[in-house]
Coordinates of C-alpha atoms in Angstrom, one line a residue:
M1 CA -2.6 -16.9 28.3
P2 CA 1.0 -16.1 27.4
L3 CA 2.1 -18.0 24.2
I4 CA 5.4 -16.3 23.4
T5 CA 7.6 -14.4 26.0
L6 CA 10.7 -12.3 25.0
D7 CA 13.0 -11.9 27.9
N8 CA 15.7 -9.2 27.4
I9 CA 16.4 -10.1 23.8
S10 CA 19.3 -8.4 22.1
L11 CA 20.7 -8.7 18.6
S12 CA 23.3 -6.6 16.6
F13 CA 24.4 -6.6 13.0
S14 CA 27.8 -5.1 12.2
D15 CA 28.0 -3.4 15.6
K16 CA 24.5 -1.8 15.0
P17 CA 22.0 -2.7 17.8
I18 CA 18.9 -4.0 16.1
L19 CA 17.2 -5.2 19.3
D20 CA 18.4 -3.8 22.6
G21 CA 17.1 -5.7 25.6
V22 CA 13.6 -6.2 24.3
S23 CA 11.1 -7.8 26.6
S24 CA 7.4 -8.5 26.0
T25 CA 4.7 -11.1 25.9
I26 CA 2.3 -12.2 23.2
H27 CA -1.0 -13.5 24.6
K28 CA -3.6 -15.8 23.1
G29 CA -6.0 -13.8 20.9
D30 CA -3.6 -10.9 20.4
K31 CA -3.6 -9.3 17.0
V32 CA -0.4 -7.3 17.0
A33 CA 0.9 -4.8 14.4
L34 CA 4.7 -4.6 14.4
I35 CA 5.6 -1.1 13.4
G36 CA 8.9 0.7 12.8
R37 CA 11.0 2.4 10.2
N38 CA 12.7 0.6 7.4
G39 CA 15.9 -0.9 8.7
E40 CA 14.8 -0.9 12.4
G41 CA 14.7 -4.7 12.4
K42 CA 11.0 -5.6 12.0
S43 CA 11.7 -8.6 9.8
T44 CA 14.5 -9.7 12.0
F45 CA 12.2 -9.5 15.1
M46 CA 9.7 -11.6 13.2
R47 CA 12.4 -14.2 12.2
I48 CA 13.3 -14.5 15.9
L49 CA 9.7 -15.2 16.8
A50 CA 9.6 -17.9 14.0
G51 CA 12.8 -19.5 15.3
A52 CA 14.6 -18.8 12.0
I53 CA 17.5 -17.0 13.8
E54 CA 18.8 -16.9 17.3
P55 CA 19.3 -13.7 19.4
D56 CA 22.7 -12.7 20.6
D57 CA 21.4 -12.6 24.2
G58 CA 18.2 -13.1 26.1
K59 CA 15.6 -15.9 26.0
L60 CA 12.7 -16.7 23.8
K61 CA 10.1 -18.8 25.6
I62 CA 7.3 -20.5 23.5
K63 CA 4.5 -22.4 25.2
N64 CA 4.7 -26.2 24.7
G65 CA 2.7 -27.5 21.7
I66 CA 2.2 -24.1 20.1
K67 CA 2.2 -24.2 16.3
I68 CA 3.7 -21.1 14.6
S69 CA 3.3 -20.4 10.9
Y70 CA 5.4 -17.7 9.2
L71 CA 4.9 -15.8 5.9
E72 CA 8.2 -14.2 4.9
Q73 CA 8.4 -10.8 3.3
T74 CA 9.7 -12.0 -0.1
P75 CA 8.0 -15.1 -1.6
P76 CA 10.1 -17.6 -3.6
E77 CA 10.6 -16.7 -7.2
D78 CA 12.4 -19.7 -8.8
N79 CA 10.1 -22.4 -7.5
D80 CA 8.8 -24.7 -10.2
K81 CA 6.5 -26.7 -8.0
S82 CA 2.7 -26.8 -8.6
L83 CA 0.5 -24.8 -6.2
F84 CA -1.0 -28.1 -4.8
D85 CA 2.5 -29.3 -3.9
I86 CA 3.5 -26.0 -2.2
V87 CA 0.3 -25.8 -0.2
S88 CA 0.4 -29.4 0.8
E89 CA 3.9 -29.0 2.2
G90 CA 2.4 -26.9 4.9
L91 CA 0.9 -30.0 6.4
G92 CA 4.2 -31.7 7.0
E93 CA 4.4 -35.5 6.6
I94 CA 0.8 -36.1 5.7
G95 CA 1.1 -33.3 3.1
L96 CA 4.1 -34.9 1.5
I97 CA 2.2 -38.3 1.2
L98 CA -0.9 -36.6 -0.3
R99 CA 1.4 -34.7 -2.7
Q100 CA 2.9 -38.0 -3.9
Y101 CA -0.5 -39.6 -4.1
Q102 CA -1.8 -36.8 -6.2
Y103 CA 1.2 -37.0 -8.5
L104 CA 0.7 -40.7 -9.1
V105 CA -3.0 -40.2 -9.8
N106 CA -2.4 -37.4 -12.2
N107 CA 0.1 -39.5 -14.1
N108 CA -2.2 -42.6 -14.3
K109 CA 0.0 -44.7 -12.0
L110 CA -3.0 -46.1 -10.2
D111 CA -1.3 -49.2 -8.8
Q112 CA 1.3 -47.2 -7.0
A113 CA -1.3 -44.7 -5.9
G114 CA -3.3 -47.7 -4.4
D115 CA -0.3 -48.6 -2.2
L116 CA -0.4 -45.1 -0.6
Q117 CA -4.2 -45.3 0.1
E118 CA -3.8 -47.6 3.1
Q119 CA -1.2 -45.3 4.5
I120 CA -3.5 -42.3 4.1
D121 CA -6.4 -44.2 5.7
Q122 CA -4.2 -45.0 8.7
L123 CA -3.3 -41.3 9.1
D124 CA -6.9 -40.2 8.5
G125 CA -5.5 -38.1 5.7
W126 CA -8.4 -37.8 3.4
Q127 CA -9.8 -34.9 5.4
Y128 CA -6.5 -33.0 4.7
L129 CA -6.9 -33.6 1.0
H130 CA -10.3 -31.9 1.1
K131 CA -8.7 -29.1 3.3
I132 CA -6.1 -28.5 0.6
E133 CA -8.7 -28.3 -2.1
A134 CA -10.9 -26.0 0.0
I135 CA -8.1 -23.5 0.7
L136 CA -7.0 -23.4 -2.9
N137 CA -10.6 -22.6 -3.8
R138 CA -10.7 -20.0 -1.1
F139 CA -7.8 -18.1 -2.6
T140 CA -9.0 -18.9 -6.2
L141 CA -5.7 -20.8 -7.0
N142 CA -5.3 -23.3 -9.8
P143 CA -3.7 -26.4 -8.1
D144 CA -1.8 -27.3 -11.3
A145 CA -0.3 -23.9 -11.9
I146 CA 3.4 -23.4 -11.4
L147 CA 4.5 -20.9 -8.8
S148 CA 7.3 -19.3 -10.9
T149 CA 4.8 -18.3 -13.6
L150 CA 2.7 -16.2 -11.2
S151 CA 2.9 -12.5 -10.5
G152 CA 4.0 -11.3 -7.1
G153 CA 0.5 -10.8 -5.8
W154 CA -0.5 -14.4 -6.7
R155 CA 2.6 -15.8 -5.1
R156 CA 1.7 -14.2 -1.9
R157 CA -1.7 -15.8 -2.0
V158 CA -0.1 -19.2 -2.5
M159 CA 2.3 -18.7 0.5
L160 CA -0.6 -17.4 2.6
A161 CA -2.6 -20.5 1.8
R162 CA 0.4 -22.6 2.8
A163 CA 0.7 -20.8 6.1
L164 CA -3.0 -20.9 6.9
I165 CA -3.5 -24.6 6.1
Q166 CA -1.4 -25.5 9.1
A167 CA -4.2 -24.1 11.4
P168 CA -1.5 -22.3 13.4
D169 CA -1.9 -21.0 17.0
V170 CA 0.3 -18.1 16.0
L171 CA 0.4 -16.6 12.5
L172 CA 3.3 -14.4 11.6
L173 CA 2.8 -12.2 8.4
D174 CA 5.5 -10.0 7.0
E175 CA 4.0 -7.5 4.5
P176 CA 1.2 -9.9 3.3
T177 CA -0.5 -7.3 1.1
N178 CA 2.4 -6.4 -1.1
H179 CA 1.5 -6.6 -4.8
M180 CA -2.1 -7.7 -3.9
D181 CA -5.0 -6.0 -5.6
I182 CA -7.6 -4.2 -3.4
T183 CA -10.2 -7.0 -3.7
A184 CA -7.6 -9.5 -2.4
I185 CA -6.6 -7.2 0.4
L186 CA -10.2 -6.7 1.5
D187 CA -10.7 -10.5 1.4
L188 CA -7.6 -11.1 3.4
E189 CA -8.7 -8.4 5.9
R190 CA -12.0 -10.2 6.5
M191 CA -10.2 -13.5 6.8
L192 CA -7.8 -12.2 9.5
K193 CA -10.6 -10.6 11.4
E194 CA -12.3 -14.0 11.6
F195 CA -9.0 -15.8 12.4
H196 CA -9.3 -17.2 16.0
G197 CA -5.6 -17.6 16.6
T198 CA -2.9 -15.1 17.5
L199 CA -1.5 -12.8 14.8
V200 CA 1.6 -10.7 14.5
L201 CA 1.6 -8.5 11.4
I202 CA 4.0 -6.2 9.6
S203 CA 2.3 -4.0 7.0
H204 CA 2.6 -0.5 5.5
D205 CA -1.1 -0.5 4.6
R206 CA -2.7 1.7 7.3
S207 CA -6.3 0.9 6.4
F208 CA -5.5 -2.8 6.5
V209 CA -3.7 -2.6 9.8
A210 CA -6.4 -0.3 11.4
G211 CA -9.1 -2.8 10.5
I212 CA -7.5 -5.8 12.2
V213 CA -5.1 -5.2 15.1
N214 CA -5.9 -4.7 18.8
K215 CA -2.3 -4.1 20.0
V216 CA 0.8 -2.4 18.5
F217 CA 4.5 -3.3 19.1
D218 CA 6.5 -0.2 18.2
L219 CA 10.2 -0.9 17.4
D220 CA 12.2 2.3 17.6
R221 CA 16.0 2.6 17.9
G222 CA 16.3 -1.0 19.2
K223 CA 13.6 -0.5 21.9
L224 CA 10.2 -2.1 21.9
S225 CA 7.2 -0.1 23.2
V226 CA 3.9 -1.9 23.6
F227 CA 0.6 0.0 23.0
D228 CA -2.4 -2.0 24.2
C229 CA -4.8 -0.3 21.7
G230 CA -5.9 -0.2 18.1
Y231 CA -3.9 1.5 15.3
K232 CA -5.6 4.8 15.4
D233 CA -5.2 5.3 19.1
Y234 CA -1.5 4.2 18.8
V235 CA -0.8 7.0 16.3
K236 CA -2.1 9.6 18.8
R237 CA -0.2 8.0 21.7
K238 CA 3.0 7.7 19.7
D239 CA 2.9 11.4 18.8
E240 CA 2.4 12.3 22.4
K241 CA 5.4 10.1 23.5
L242 CA 7.7 11.6 20.8
H243 CA 6.7 15.1 21.9
A244 CA 7.4 14.2 25.6
E245 CA 10.8 12.7 24.5
D246 CA 11.7 15.9 22.6
M247 CA 10.8 18.1 25.6
A248 CA 12.8 15.9 28.0
N249 CA 15.8 16.0 25.6
A250 CA 15.5 19.8 25.3
R251 CA 15.5 20.2 29.2
F252 CA 18.5 17.8 29.4
D253 CA 20.5 19.7 26.8
K254 CA 19.8 23.0 28.5
K255 CA 21.0 21.7 31.8
L256 CA 24.1 20.3 30.1
V257 CA 25.0 23.7 28.7
Q258 CA 24.5 25.3 32.1
E259 CA 26.8 22.7 33.7
E260 CA 29.4 23.2 31.0
V261 CA 29.4 26.9 31.7
W262 CA 29.7 26.3 35.4
I263 CA 32.7 24.0 35.2
R264 CA 34.6 26.5 33.0
Q265 CA 34.2 29.3 35.5
G266 CA 37.4 28.1 37.3
I267 CA 38.7 28.7 40.8
K268 CA 38.1 32.5 40.6
A269 CA 34.4 31.9 40.3
R270 CA 34.3 29.2 42.9
R271 CA 36.9 28.6 45.6
T272 CA 35.9 25.0 45.9
R273 CA 34.3 22.7 43.3
N274 CA 31.4 20.4 44.1
E275 CA 33.0 17.0 43.2
G276 CA 29.6 15.4 43.1
R277 CA 28.4 17.9 40.6
V278 CA 31.5 17.3 38.5
R279 CA 30.8 13.5 38.5
S280 CA 27.2 14.3 37.5
L281 CA 28.3 16.4 34.6
K282 CA 30.5 13.6 33.4
T283 CA 27.6 11.2 33.5
M284 CA 25.5 13.7 31.6
R285 CA 28.1 14.0 28.9
D286 CA 28.3 10.3 28.5
S287 CA 24.5 10.1 28.3
F288 CA 24.4 12.8 25.7
I289 CA 27.0 11.0 23.6
N290 CA 25.3 7.6 23.9
R291 CA 21.8 8.9 23.3
R292 CA 20.4 7.2 20.2
K293 CA 18.8 10.2 18.7
K294 CA 15.5 9.8 16.9
Q295 CA 16.2 9.2 13.2
G296 CA 15.8 12.2 11.1
S297 CA 12.9 12.8 8.7
I298 CA 13.2 12.1 4.9
K299 CA 13.5 15.4 3.0
I300 CA 11.8 14.7 -0.4
H301 CA 12.2 17.6 -2.8
S302 CA 9.9 18.4 -5.7
V303 CA 10.7 17.0 -9.2
N304 CA 8.9 19.8 -11.0
E305 CA 10.0 20.7 -14.5
D306 CA 9.7 24.2 -15.9
E307 CA 5.9 24.6 -16.1
K308 CA 6.2 26.9 -19.2
R309 CA 7.4 24.0 -21.3
V310 CA 4.4 21.8 -20.3
S311 CA 1.3 21.8 -22.5
K312 CA -2.1 21.9 -21.1
L313 CA -3.0 18.5 -22.6
V314 CA -0.9 15.6 -21.5
F315 CA -2.9 12.7 -22.9
E316 CA -6.0 12.6 -25.0
V317 CA -7.3 9.0 -25.1
K318 CA -10.1 8.3 -27.7
K319 CA -12.0 5.0 -27.7
I320 CA -9.0 2.8 -27.3
S321 CA -9.3 -1.0 -27.2
Y322 CA -6.6 -3.5 -26.5
Q323 CA -6.6 -7.3 -26.2
I324 CA -3.9 -9.9 -25.9
A325 CA -4.2 -13.7 -26.3
G326 CA -7.9 -13.3 -26.7
I327 CA -8.4 -11.4 -23.4
Q328 CA -10.0 -8.0 -23.7
L329 CA -8.2 -5.7 -21.3
I330 CA -9.5 -2.3 -22.6
K331 CA -12.7 -1.7 -24.6
D332 CA -13.7 1.7 -26.1
F333 CA -12.2 3.8 -23.3
S334 CA -11.7 7.6 -23.6
M335 CA -10.3 10.1 -21.2
L336 CA -8.4 13.4 -21.0
V337 CA -5.3 13.8 -18.8
L338 CA -4.6 17.5 -18.2
K339 CA -1.5 19.2 -16.8
G340 CA -1.4 19.0 -13.0
E341 CA -3.9 16.2 -12.7
K342 CA -3.3 13.4 -10.1
I343 CA -4.9 10.2 -11.2
G344 CA -5.0 6.9 -9.3
I345 CA -5.4 3.6 -11.1
I346 CA -6.8 0.5 -9.4
G347 CA -8.1 -2.9 -10.4
G348 CA -7.6 -6.6 -9.8
N349 CA -4.4 -8.4 -10.7
G350 CA -4.5 -9.2 -14.4
T351 CA -7.0 -6.5 -15.3
G352 CA -4.4 -4.5 -17.3
K353 CA -3.2 -1.7 -15.1
S354 CA 0.5 -1.9 -16.2
T355 CA -0.7 -2.5 -19.8
F356 CA -2.7 0.7 -19.6
I357 CA 0.3 2.7 -18.5
K358 CA 2.4 1.2 -21.4
L359 CA -0.3 2.3 -23.8
L360 CA -0.2 5.8 -22.5
L361 CA 3.6 5.9 -22.7
D362 CA 3.7 4.6 -26.3
E363 CA 5.4 1.3 -25.3
L364 CA 2.3 -0.6 -26.6
Q365 CA -0.1 0.3 -29.4
P366 CA -3.9 0.0 -29.1
N367 CA -5.8 -2.4 -31.4
S368 CA -8.2 0.5 -32.1
G369 CA -8.6 4.1 -31.1
S370 CA -5.9 6.7 -30.7
I371 CA -3.8 8.4 -28.0
R372 CA -2.5 11.9 -28.5
R373 CA 0.4 12.8 -26.3
S374 CA 2.1 16.1 -25.3
K375 CA 5.3 16.6 -27.2
V376 CA 7.1 18.0 -24.1
I377 CA 6.6 15.1 -21.7
K378 CA 9.6 14.6 -19.4
L379 CA 9.0 11.3 -17.6
A380 CA 10.0 9.9 -14.3
Y381 CA 8.9 6.3 -13.9
F382 CA 8.9 4.1 -10.8
D383 CA 8.7 0.4 -11.5
Q384 CA 7.2 -1.8 -8.8
M385 CA 9.3 -4.9 -9.6
R386 CA 12.7 -3.2 -9.0
E387 CA 13.9 -4.6 -12.3
N388 CA 16.7 -2.0 -12.7
L389 CA 18.3 -2.8 -9.4
D390 CA 21.7 -4.5 -9.7
P391 CA 22.3 -6.2 -6.3
N392 CA 26.1 -5.7 -6.6
M393 CA 26.0 -2.0 -7.5
K394 CA 26.7 0.6 -4.8
A395 CA 23.7 2.6 -3.8
M396 CA 25.3 5.9 -4.6
D397 CA 26.3 4.7 -8.1
F398 CA 22.8 3.5 -8.8
V399 CA 21.3 6.9 -8.0
S400 CA 24.0 9.1 -9.6
G401 CA 25.2 6.9 -12.5
G402 CA 28.7 6.8 -11.0
R403 CA 29.1 10.6 -10.6
E404 CA 30.1 12.2 -7.3
H405 CA 27.7 15.1 -7.8
I406 CA 24.2 15.4 -9.1
E407 CA 22.1 18.4 -10.0
I408 CA 19.0 18.9 -7.8
G409 CA 16.8 21.9 -8.5
G410 CA 19.6 23.6 -10.5
K411 CA 22.2 23.2 -7.8
S412 CA 25.1 20.7 -7.6
K413 CA 24.9 18.3 -4.7
H414 CA 27.2 15.6 -3.5
I415 CA 25.6 12.2 -3.9
I416 CA 26.2 11.1 -0.3
G417 CA 24.6 14.4 1.0
Y418 CA 21.6 13.8 -1.3
L419 CA 21.2 10.2 0.0
R420 CA 21.3 11.4 3.6
Q421 CA 18.0 13.2 2.8
F422 CA 16.5 9.7 2.3
L423 CA 18.0 8.5 5.6
F424 CA 21.0 6.6 4.1
T425 CA 24.2 7.0 6.0
G426 CA 27.5 7.5 4.2
K427 CA 28.4 3.9 4.9
Q428 CA 25.1 2.8 3.5
A429 CA 25.6 5.0 0.4
M430 CA 28.8 3.1 -0.4
A431 CA 27.3 -0.4 0.4
P432 CA 26.0 -2.8 -2.3
I433 CA 22.3 -2.8 -2.9
R434 CA 22.0 -6.5 -1.8
M435 CA 22.6 -5.4 1.8
F436 CA 19.4 -3.4 1.9
S437 CA 15.9 -4.4 3.1
G438 CA 12.9 -4.3 0.8
G439 CA 11.8 -0.9 2.1
E440 CA 15.3 0.6 1.8
K441 CA 15.4 -0.6 -1.8
N442 CA 12.2 1.2 -2.6
R443 CA 13.5 4.3 -0.8
L444 CA 16.6 4.1 -3.0
M445 CA 14.5 3.8 -6.2
L446 CA 12.5 6.9 -5.1
A447 CA 15.8 8.8 -4.5
K448 CA 16.8 8.0 -8.1
I449 CA 13.4 8.9 -9.6
L450 CA 13.0 12.1 -7.6
S451 CA 16.5 13.3 -8.6
K452 CA 15.3 13.8 -12.1
P453 CA 13.4 16.9 -13.2
A454 CA 10.0 15.7 -14.6
N455 CA 6.6 17.0 -15.6
L456 CA 5.0 13.5 -15.7
L457 CA 5.5 11.2 -12.7
V458 CA 4.3 7.6 -13.1
L459 CA 4.5 5.5 -9.9
D460 CA 3.7 1.8 -10.1
E461 CA 3.1 0.5 -6.5
P462 CA 5.6 2.9 -4.8
T463 CA 4.3 2.2 -1.3
N464 CA 5.4 -1.5 -1.1
D465 CA 7.7 -2.0 1.9
L466 CA 7.8 1.7 2.9
D467 CA 7.4 2.6 6.5
V468 CA 4.5 4.8 7.5
E469 CA 6.5 7.9 8.1
T470 CA 8.1 7.7 4.6
L471 CA 4.6 7.1 3.2
E472 CA 3.3 10.2 4.8
L473 CA 6.2 12.3 3.6
L474 CA 5.8 11.0 0.1
E475 CA 2.1 11.9 0.2
E476 CA 3.0 15.5 1.2
M477 CA 5.5 15.7 -1.7
L478 CA 3.0 14.3 -4.2
V479 CA 0.2 16.7 -3.0
D480 CA 2.6 19.7 -3.5
Y481 CA 3.9 18.4 -6.9
S482 CA 2.6 20.7 -9.7
G483 CA 3.3 18.2 -12.5
T484 CA 1.0 15.4 -13.7
L485 CA 0.9 12.3 -11.6
I486 CA -0.3 8.8 -12.6
L487 CA -0.3 6.4 -9.6
I488 CA -1.0 2.7 -9.5
S489 CA -1.6 1.7 -5.9
H490 CA -3.6 -0.7 -3.8
D491 CA -3.0 1.4 -0.6
R492 CA -6.5 2.9 0.1
T493 CA -5.3 5.6 2.5
F494 CA -2.5 6.7 0.1
L495 CA -5.0 7.0 -2.8
N496 CA -7.4 9.0 -0.6
N497 CA -4.7 11.4 0.5
V498 CA -3.1 12.0 -3.0
V499 CA -5.3 11.6 -6.1
G500 CA -8.0 13.8 -7.5
S501 CA -9.6 11.1 -9.6
T502 CA -9.5 7.3 -9.8
V503 CA -9.5 5.1 -12.9
V504 CA -11.0 1.7 -12.1
L505 CA -10.3 -1.3 -14.3
D506 CA -13.2 -3.6 -13.5
G507 CA -12.2 -6.5 -15.9
D508 CA -13.4 -7.6 -19.3
G509 CA -12.2 -4.3 -20.8
V510 CA -14.6 -2.2 -18.6
I511 CA -12.9 1.0 -17.3
N512 CA -14.6 3.9 -15.4
Q513 CA -13.3 7.1 -14.0
Y514 CA -14.5 8.6 -10.7
A515 CA -13.8 11.9 -8.9
G516 CA -11.7 11.7 -5.8
G517 CA -9.8 8.9 -4.1
Y518 CA -10.8 5.3 -3.2
D519 CA -13.5 6.1 -0.6
D520 CA -15.0 8.6 -3.0
Y521 CA -15.1 6.0 -5.7
L522 CA -17.0 3.6 -3.4
I523 CA -19.6 6.2 -2.6
Q524 CA -20.1 7.2 -6.2
K525 CA -20.3 3.6 -7.4
Q526 CA -22.9 2.9 -4.7
N527 CA -24.8 6.0 -5.7
I528 CA -24.7 5.0 -9.4
L529 CA -26.0 1.5 -8.6
E530 CA -28.8 2.9 -6.4
K531 CA -29.8 5.4 -9.1
K532 CA -29.8 2.7 -11.8
Q533 CA -31.9 0.5 -9.6
K534 CA -34.4 3.3 -9.0
I535 CA -34.5 4.4 -12.7
K536 CA -34.6 1.0 -14.3
T537 CA -36.5 -1.1 -11.8
K538 CA -38.8 0.9 -9.6
P539 CA -40.2 3.2 -12.4
V540 CA -41.1 0.1 -14.5
A541 CA -42.9 -1.5 -11.6
Q542 CA -44.7 1.8 -10.8
I543 CA -45.6 2.4 -14.4
K544 CA -47.2 -1.1 -14.6
G545 CA -49.1 -0.2 -11.4
A546 CA -50.0 3.2 -12.8
E547 CA -51.4 1.6 -16.0
N548 CA -53.8 -0.4 -13.8
S549 CA -54.6 2.4 -11.5
R550 CA -57.1 5.2 -11.9
K551 CA -55.0 7.6 -9.8
L552 CA -52.8 8.7 -12.7
N553 CA -54.3 10.1 -15.8
Y554 CA -52.9 9.5 -19.3
K555 CA -50.7 12.6 -19.3
Q556 CA -49.2 11.8 -16.0
Q557 CA -48.4 8.2 -17.1
Q558 CA -46.6 9.6 -20.2
E559 CA -44.6 12.0 -18.0
L560 CA -43.6 9.2 -15.7
K561 CA -42.4 7.1 -18.6
Q562 CA -40.2 10.0 -19.9
L563 CA -38.6 11.0 -16.6
P564 CA -35.9 8.2 -16.5
S565 CA -34.5 9.3 -19.9
K566 CA -34.6 13.0 -18.9
I567 CA -32.7 12.2 -15.7
E568 CA -30.1 10.2 -17.6
R569 CA -29.5 12.9 -20.2
T570 CA -29.2 15.6 -17.5
E571 CA -26.7 13.5 -15.5
I572 CA -24.5 13.0 -18.6
E573 CA -24.5 16.7 -19.4
I574 CA -23.6 17.6 -15.8
G575 CA -20.7 15.1 -15.9
E576 CA -19.4 16.7 -19.1
I577 CA -19.5 20.2 -17.6
Q578 CA -17.8 19.0 -14.4
L579 CA -15.0 17.5 -16.5
Q580 CA -14.4 20.9 -18.1
L581 CA -14.4 22.6 -14.7
S582 CA -11.8 20.2 -13.4
D583 CA -9.2 22.1 -15.5
P584 CA -8.0 25.2 -13.6
E585 CA -7.2 27.0 -16.9
F586 CA -10.8 26.6 -18.1
F587 CA -11.8 29.4 -15.6
Q588 CA -9.6 31.8 -17.6
Q589 CA -11.8 31.4 -20.6
E590 CA -14.9 33.5 -21.3
Q591 CA -17.3 30.6 -21.6
S592 CA -16.5 29.4 -18.0
Q593 CA -19.2 31.7 -16.5
D594 CA -21.7 30.4 -19.0
A595 CA -20.7 26.8 -18.0
L596 CA -21.2 27.6 -14.3
I597 CA -24.7 29.0 -15.0
R598 CA -25.6 26.0 -17.2
L599 CA -24.4 23.6 -14.5
A600 CA -26.5 25.3 -11.8
R601 CA -29.6 25.1 -14.1
L602 CA -29.0 21.4 -14.9
E603 CA -28.6 20.5 -11.2
S604 CA -31.8 22.4 -10.4
D605 CA -33.6 20.5 -13.3
L606 CA -32.2 17.2 -12.0
E607 CA -33.5 17.8 -8.5
R608 CA -36.9 18.8 -10.0
Y609 CA -37.1 15.6 -12.1
Y610 CA -36.4 13.4 -9.1
E611 CA -39.0 15.3 -7.0
K612 CA -41.6 14.9 -9.8
W613 CA -40.7 11.2 -10.2
S614 CA -41.2 10.6 -6.4
E615 CA -44.5 12.5 -6.6
L616 CA -45.9 10.5 -9.5
E617 CA -44.7 7.2 -7.9

């Protein structure tokens, strides 16, 4: 059943076509991903669907009685209302009455609250009061908290609750996962899978999108292509389409060159000219001029500093603890960060990820423990909150500090030429930052960060608002980067593709480090839980059974009791050796061969212990 129909929709900003004759239909039950580069007009398209702006031309047809709920890309920042008030506003008139009633009750104005009870009864409004309370609990929101005091991730939860409480037929979500922690993203993913309405979604999180959508709207150079498939199939079909387009353009350009040669041959080459062919050539020239070429790729260069100046040890963290306002964020945590390591940091909002970074960078001091730092650290730091962006400053001045030329890789480069590598035109380079979309602002910050030579790159949520192509190119750059990388991110695919180990802040000061990316962390965590369960639970039960059984003699019973501690000691020693082997320079030392032999023996012992344990069970 068609719910929304777009009929030849067109819209331009400053003579730039954003939507160029777009036509499509959104049906009941569709879960659509709207995909396109930053600046292509995704948020504009979404605002047209929401009725927030009118197109220049064409018609938008919405089925009668359809309720549309819209989550904008940027949540409000200066809102001093309580979370109960904001969520209740999503219900319209009855929500405003319930908000007033709640205010009177909270301020002990019971007589005035009593006057509203009859009105609520008439509107059958008590069910909505329970609905507000239920959705606040669903998102773990304190109804009395003030929106402006919350972090970006929590604000998005509030606005999501406000959007969902309306029970919309069509839910429009513009970057709903920005600043959310992985737990919240997974919870939202489950919620949207279970959502029975129609969904249109903009998101840079590839894992999130792939788990939800059944259709893709691809917005490219003003044109909308519809892919009636999931995200993974869309990626394959899109690549095939772009390849076919490149081949067609190459054939067109070859023919154009041939026709240009023909028309220049003159009367001597041809006594008469084919006027139809001349007209065809003119048409081809016009087509070539008007062709909106596929936007070029970002060229992200390396930010490597002279490796000879970088010490092997970047950070040595020894049993640090840190607490603030009585909350334990870090407790007795130790780790080594070596040159060239790429470390991901994940954890829920409020678990202390940014605090951990500040401790590493000497911006905060631990309550106990110590952090030894390399004396030759040259830092490039990407801040997720865009605090350094002056909206009135020109983009080129922000990146270059007001200079016309900057030094990149030892060579002087004009700032406009440098920004073109990040897909900014000369006109955009001279425009104020307030004119840019969220993704373009992030791209601008990356341009500034990556213009500086650095041996330590710290990126705090760099993927927010970036389009998929830019994300993939940034991934390639970070994989090739030979310096040390510390990355805070909630993008599971990005972590999987970039980092070599993952530090997980589990809350209450508990921090653990795992080899590999996010998926590797999940596997290792599950393996650890299973081993603990086997070692701590099953052996005890079996030992009790063994004590009452005549099948095991005394010696076998004692051996079974000792196996769990042997297994634990062996696993710890294996982990210590593997940590040494993670440093490439360790293999240049004489003891590296001894360590490899010792590791092989320990792994063999561990396997033998498990086999013996199974046998005795």
